[in-house]
Short mmCIF file of C-alpha atoms in Angstrom, two decimals:
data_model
loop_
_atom_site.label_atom_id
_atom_site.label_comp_id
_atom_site.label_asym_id
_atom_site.label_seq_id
_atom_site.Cartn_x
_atom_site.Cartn_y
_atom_site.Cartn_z
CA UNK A 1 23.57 -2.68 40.28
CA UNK A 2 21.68 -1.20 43.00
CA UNK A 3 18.04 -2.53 44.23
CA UNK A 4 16.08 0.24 42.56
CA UNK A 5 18.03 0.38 39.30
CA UNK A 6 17.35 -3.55 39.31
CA UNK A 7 13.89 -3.20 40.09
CA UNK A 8 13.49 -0.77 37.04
CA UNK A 9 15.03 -3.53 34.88
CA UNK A 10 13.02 -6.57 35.66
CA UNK A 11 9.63 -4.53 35.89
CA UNK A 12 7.45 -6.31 33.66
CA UNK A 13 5.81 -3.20 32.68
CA UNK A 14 8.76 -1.84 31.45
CA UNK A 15 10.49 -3.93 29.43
CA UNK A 16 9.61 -2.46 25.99
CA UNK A 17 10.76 0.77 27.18
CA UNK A 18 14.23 -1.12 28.40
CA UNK A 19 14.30 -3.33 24.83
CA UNK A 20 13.66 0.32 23.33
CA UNK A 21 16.38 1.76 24.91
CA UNK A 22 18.71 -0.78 24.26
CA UNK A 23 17.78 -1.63 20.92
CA UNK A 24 19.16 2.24 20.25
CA UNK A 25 22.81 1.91 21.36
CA UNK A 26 22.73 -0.53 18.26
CA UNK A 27 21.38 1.50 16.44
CA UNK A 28 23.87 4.45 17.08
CA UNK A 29 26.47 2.40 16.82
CA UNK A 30 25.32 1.44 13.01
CA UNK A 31 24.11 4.71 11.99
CA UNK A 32 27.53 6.38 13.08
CA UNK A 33 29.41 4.04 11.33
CA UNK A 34 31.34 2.30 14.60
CA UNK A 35 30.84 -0.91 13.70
CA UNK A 36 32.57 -3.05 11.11
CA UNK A 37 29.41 -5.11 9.24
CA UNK A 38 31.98 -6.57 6.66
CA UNK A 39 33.88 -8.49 9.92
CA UNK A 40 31.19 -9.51 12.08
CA UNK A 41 28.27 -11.49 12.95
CA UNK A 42 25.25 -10.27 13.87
CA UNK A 43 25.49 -11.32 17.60
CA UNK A 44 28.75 -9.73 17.54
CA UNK A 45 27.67 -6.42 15.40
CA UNK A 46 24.80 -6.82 18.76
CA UNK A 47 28.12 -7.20 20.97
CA UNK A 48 30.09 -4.36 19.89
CA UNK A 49 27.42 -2.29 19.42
CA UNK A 50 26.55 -2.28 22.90
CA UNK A 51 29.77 -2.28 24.34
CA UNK A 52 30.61 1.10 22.74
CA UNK A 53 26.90 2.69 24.01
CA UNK A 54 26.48 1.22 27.12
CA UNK A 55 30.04 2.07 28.79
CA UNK A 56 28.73 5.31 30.35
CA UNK A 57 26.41 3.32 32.46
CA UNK A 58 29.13 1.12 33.47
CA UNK A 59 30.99 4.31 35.25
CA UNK A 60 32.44 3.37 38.49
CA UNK A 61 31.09 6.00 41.25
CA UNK A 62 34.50 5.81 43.15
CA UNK A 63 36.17 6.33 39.92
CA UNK A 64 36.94 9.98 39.85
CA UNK A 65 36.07 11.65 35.99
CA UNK A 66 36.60 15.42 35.41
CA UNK A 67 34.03 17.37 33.76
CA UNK A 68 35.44 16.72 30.01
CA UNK A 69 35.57 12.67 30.60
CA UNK A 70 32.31 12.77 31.79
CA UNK A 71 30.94 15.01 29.09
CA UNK A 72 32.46 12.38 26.49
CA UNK A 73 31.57 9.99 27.70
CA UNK A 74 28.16 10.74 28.49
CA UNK A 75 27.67 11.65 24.64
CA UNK A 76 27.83 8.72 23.42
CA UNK A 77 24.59 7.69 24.24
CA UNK A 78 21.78 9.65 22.32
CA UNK A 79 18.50 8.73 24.01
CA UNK A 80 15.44 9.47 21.42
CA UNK A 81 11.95 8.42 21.18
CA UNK A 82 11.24 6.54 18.13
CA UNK A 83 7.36 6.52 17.35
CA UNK A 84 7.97 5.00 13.29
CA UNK A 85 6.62 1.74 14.20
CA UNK A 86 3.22 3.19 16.22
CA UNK A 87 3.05 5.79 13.49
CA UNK A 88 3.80 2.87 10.56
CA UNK A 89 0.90 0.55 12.29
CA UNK A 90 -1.50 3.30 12.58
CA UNK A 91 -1.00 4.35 9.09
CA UNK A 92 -1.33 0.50 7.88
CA UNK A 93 -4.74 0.24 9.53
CA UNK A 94 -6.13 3.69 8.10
CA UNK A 95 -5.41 2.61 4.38
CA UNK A 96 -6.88 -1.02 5.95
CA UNK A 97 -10.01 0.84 6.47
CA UNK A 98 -10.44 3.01 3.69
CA UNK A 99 -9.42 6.08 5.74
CA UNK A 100 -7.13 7.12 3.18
CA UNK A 101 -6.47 10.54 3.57
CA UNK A 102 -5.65 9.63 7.10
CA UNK A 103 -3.14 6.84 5.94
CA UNK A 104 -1.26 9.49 3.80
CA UNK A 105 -0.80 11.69 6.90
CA UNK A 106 0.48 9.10 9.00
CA UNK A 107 2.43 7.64 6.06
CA UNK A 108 4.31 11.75 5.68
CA UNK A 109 4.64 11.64 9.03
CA UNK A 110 6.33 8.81 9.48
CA UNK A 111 8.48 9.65 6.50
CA UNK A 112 9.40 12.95 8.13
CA UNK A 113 10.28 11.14 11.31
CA UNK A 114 12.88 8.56 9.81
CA UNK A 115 14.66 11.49 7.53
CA UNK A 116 14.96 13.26 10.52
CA UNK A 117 16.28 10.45 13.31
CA UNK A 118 18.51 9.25 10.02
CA UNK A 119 20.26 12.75 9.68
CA UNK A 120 20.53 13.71 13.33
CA UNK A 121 22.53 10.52 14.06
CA UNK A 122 24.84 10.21 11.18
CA UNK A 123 25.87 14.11 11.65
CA UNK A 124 26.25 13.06 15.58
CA UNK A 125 28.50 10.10 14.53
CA UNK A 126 29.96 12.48 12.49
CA UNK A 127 30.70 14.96 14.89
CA UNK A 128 28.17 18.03 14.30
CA UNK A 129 26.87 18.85 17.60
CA UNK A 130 23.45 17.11 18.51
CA UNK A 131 21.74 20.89 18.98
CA UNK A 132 23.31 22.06 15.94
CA UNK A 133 22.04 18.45 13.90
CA UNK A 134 18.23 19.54 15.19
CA UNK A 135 18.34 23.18 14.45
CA UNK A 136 19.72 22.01 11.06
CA UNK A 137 16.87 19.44 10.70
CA UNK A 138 14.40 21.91 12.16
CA UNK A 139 15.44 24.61 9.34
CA UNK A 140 15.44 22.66 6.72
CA UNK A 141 13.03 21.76 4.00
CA UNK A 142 12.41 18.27 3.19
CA UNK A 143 14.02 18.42 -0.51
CA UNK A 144 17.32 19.71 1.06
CA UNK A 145 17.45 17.23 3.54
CA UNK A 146 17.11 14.81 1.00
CA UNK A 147 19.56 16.13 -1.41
CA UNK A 148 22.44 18.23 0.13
CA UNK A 149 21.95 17.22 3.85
CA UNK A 150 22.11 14.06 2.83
CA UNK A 151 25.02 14.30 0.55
CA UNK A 152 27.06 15.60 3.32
CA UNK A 153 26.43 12.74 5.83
CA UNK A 154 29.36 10.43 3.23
CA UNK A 155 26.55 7.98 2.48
CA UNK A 156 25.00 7.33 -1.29
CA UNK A 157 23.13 9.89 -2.92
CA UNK A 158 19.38 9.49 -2.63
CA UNK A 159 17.83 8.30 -5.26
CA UNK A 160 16.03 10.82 -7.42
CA UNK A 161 12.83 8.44 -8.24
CA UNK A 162 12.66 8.25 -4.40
CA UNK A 163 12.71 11.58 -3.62
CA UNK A 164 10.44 12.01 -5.98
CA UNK A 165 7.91 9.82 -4.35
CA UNK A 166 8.61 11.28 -1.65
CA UNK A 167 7.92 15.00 -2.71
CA UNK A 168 4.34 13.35 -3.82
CA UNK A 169 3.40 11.98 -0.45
CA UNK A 170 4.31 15.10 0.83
CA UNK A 171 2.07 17.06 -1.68
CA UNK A 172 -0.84 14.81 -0.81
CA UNK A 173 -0.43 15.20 3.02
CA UNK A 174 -0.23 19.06 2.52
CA UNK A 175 -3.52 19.14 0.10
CA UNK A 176 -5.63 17.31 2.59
CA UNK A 177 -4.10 19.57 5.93
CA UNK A 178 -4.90 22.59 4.34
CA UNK A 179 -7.80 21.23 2.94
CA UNK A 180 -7.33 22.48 -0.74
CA UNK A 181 -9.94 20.69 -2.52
CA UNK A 182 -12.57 22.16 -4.23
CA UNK A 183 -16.41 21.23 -3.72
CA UNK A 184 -17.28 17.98 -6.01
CA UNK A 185 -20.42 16.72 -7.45
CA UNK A 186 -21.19 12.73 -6.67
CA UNK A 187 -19.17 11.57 -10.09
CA UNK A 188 -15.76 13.58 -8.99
CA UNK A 189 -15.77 12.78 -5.67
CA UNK A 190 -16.04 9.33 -6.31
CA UNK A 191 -12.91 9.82 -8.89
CA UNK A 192 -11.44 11.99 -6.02
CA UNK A 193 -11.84 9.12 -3.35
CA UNK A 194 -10.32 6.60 -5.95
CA UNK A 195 -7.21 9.04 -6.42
CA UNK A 196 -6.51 9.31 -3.35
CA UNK A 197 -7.04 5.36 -2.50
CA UNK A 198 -4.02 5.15 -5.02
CA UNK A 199 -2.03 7.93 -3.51
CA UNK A 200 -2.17 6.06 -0.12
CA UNK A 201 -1.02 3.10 -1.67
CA UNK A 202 2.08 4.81 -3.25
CA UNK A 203 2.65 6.44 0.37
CA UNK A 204 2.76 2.89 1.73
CA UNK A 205 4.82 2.01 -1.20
CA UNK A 206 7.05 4.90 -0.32
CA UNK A 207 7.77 3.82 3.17
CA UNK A 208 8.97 0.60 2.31
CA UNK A 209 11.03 1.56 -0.14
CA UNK A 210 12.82 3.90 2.63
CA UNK A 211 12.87 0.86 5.10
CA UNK A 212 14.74 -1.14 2.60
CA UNK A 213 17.15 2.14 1.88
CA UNK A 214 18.15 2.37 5.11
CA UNK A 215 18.75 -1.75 5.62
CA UNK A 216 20.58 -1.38 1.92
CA UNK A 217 22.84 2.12 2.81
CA UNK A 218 23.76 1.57 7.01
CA UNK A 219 23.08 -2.87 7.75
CA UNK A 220 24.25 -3.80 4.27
CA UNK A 221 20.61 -5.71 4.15
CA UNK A 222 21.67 -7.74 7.37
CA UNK A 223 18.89 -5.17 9.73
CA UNK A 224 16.50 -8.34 10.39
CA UNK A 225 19.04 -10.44 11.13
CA UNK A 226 20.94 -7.78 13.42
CA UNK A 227 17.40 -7.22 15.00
CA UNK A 228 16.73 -10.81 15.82
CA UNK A 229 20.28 -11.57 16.98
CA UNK A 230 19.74 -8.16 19.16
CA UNK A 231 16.19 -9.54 20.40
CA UNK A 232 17.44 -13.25 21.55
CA UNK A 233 20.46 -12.17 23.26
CA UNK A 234 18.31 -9.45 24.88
CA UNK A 235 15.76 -12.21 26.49
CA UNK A 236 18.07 -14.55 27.00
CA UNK A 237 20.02 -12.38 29.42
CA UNK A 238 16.64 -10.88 30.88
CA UNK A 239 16.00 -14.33 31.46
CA UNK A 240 19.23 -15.12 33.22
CA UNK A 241 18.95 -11.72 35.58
CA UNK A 242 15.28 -12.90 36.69
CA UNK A 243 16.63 -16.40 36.99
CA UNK A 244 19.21 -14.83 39.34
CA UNK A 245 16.82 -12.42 41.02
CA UNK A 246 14.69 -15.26 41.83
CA UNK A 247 17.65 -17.44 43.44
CA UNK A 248 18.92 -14.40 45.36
CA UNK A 249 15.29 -13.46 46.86
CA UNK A 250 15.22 -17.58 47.95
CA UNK A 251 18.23 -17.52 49.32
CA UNK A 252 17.89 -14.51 51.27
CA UNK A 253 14.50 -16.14 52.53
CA UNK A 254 15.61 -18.89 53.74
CA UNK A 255 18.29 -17.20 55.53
#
């Protein structure tokens, strides 16, 4: 590993980033179906995970790799920015305080985010082209990626009372973008404010419902435990390169 590349790794300052972008060669390998749950542990789900994502990084520079190897290997790693926790959090503390209109826009938008990163890796794993998967995604209205999309990725159907709530949440988020309500005196708008207090609550509903979908359909309920295994082998060996960083710089001091 060179100096800078090193110096990237340990930085303090960007170790989410690195946890982040680890953390997503797992997931890949999950969501496009390259690991075997059924015959491994969690640290070795963690394992084989990253040994499948990570290889293009482990390229030789001597090693001499025509265009097409490269290309390959190259795309296996899908790099994407994942805001569903920020967006999640910020939606939590809107319904916290009341804001509840605000919640439900959060809550749709995070909903829209983890249909979308769901579909464009399984049709990657699957083989569709990455641009193709977006354009798809981009096209697309949120019923069809939730029914034939869907379908076509060789996972279980969604469930209809899902989709459902999620075709409300949606409805909500729309009615308070485009503003659509009408002028209120002081006894509807207070039935208005309590409506759409419960409306949040079904959008927060709604969003754990999908989080416990996708640990049900791709980690066969084993995400938590795939995530911690992921998280203590990840410090462990940040540990043991800073340990080793540390011993190096000493030694070269005292040299």
């Amino acid at each position: 590993m060179t100096d800078h590349a090193f110096k990237m790794i340990t930085n303090e300052k960007l170790f989410p980033f690195w946890e982040a972008v680890t953390w997503s060669a797992v997931e890949n390998a999950v969501m496009f179906d390259e690991v075997d749950l059924d015959s491994l542990s969690d640290e070795e789900v963690v394992l084989e995970a990253l040994s499948l994502h990570l290889d293009y990084f482990e390229i030789n520079p001597d090693e001499y790799l025509d265009g097409n190897e490269k290309t390959e290997k190259a795309s296996k790693v899908q790099w994407s920015s994942n805001h569903e926790r920020d967006l999640k959090g910020q939606a939590d503390k809107f319904a916290d305080e009341g804001k509840h209109e605000f919640a439900i826009l959060f809550y749709a938008t995070w909903i829209e985010h983890w249909l979308n990163r769901i579909i464009l890796l399984r049709a990657t794993g699957k083989g569709t082209h990455p641009e193709l998967a977006t354009a798809l995604i981009r096209s697309s209205r949120i019923e069809l990626k939730m029914g034939r999309i869907w379908s076509s990725l060789e996972i279980p159907k969604f469930p209809k009372g899902l989709a459902r709530q999620v075709t409300r949440v949606m409805e909500s988020r729309n009615a308070f973008v485009h503003y659509k309500w009408p002028s209120e005196d002081d006894e509807t708008h207070s039935d208005s404010i309590n409506r759409t207090k419960l409306e949040a609550q079904k959008a927060q509903q709604t969003v754990t419902e999908l989080i416990e979908l996708e640990d049900s359909i791709f980690y066969k309920g084993r995400s938590k435990a795939i995530r911690e295994a992921f998280r203590k082998g990840w410090y462990e060996r940040r540990h043991e390169t800073l340990n080793q960083a540390a011993s190096s710089e000493a030694a070269q001091t005292n040299e």
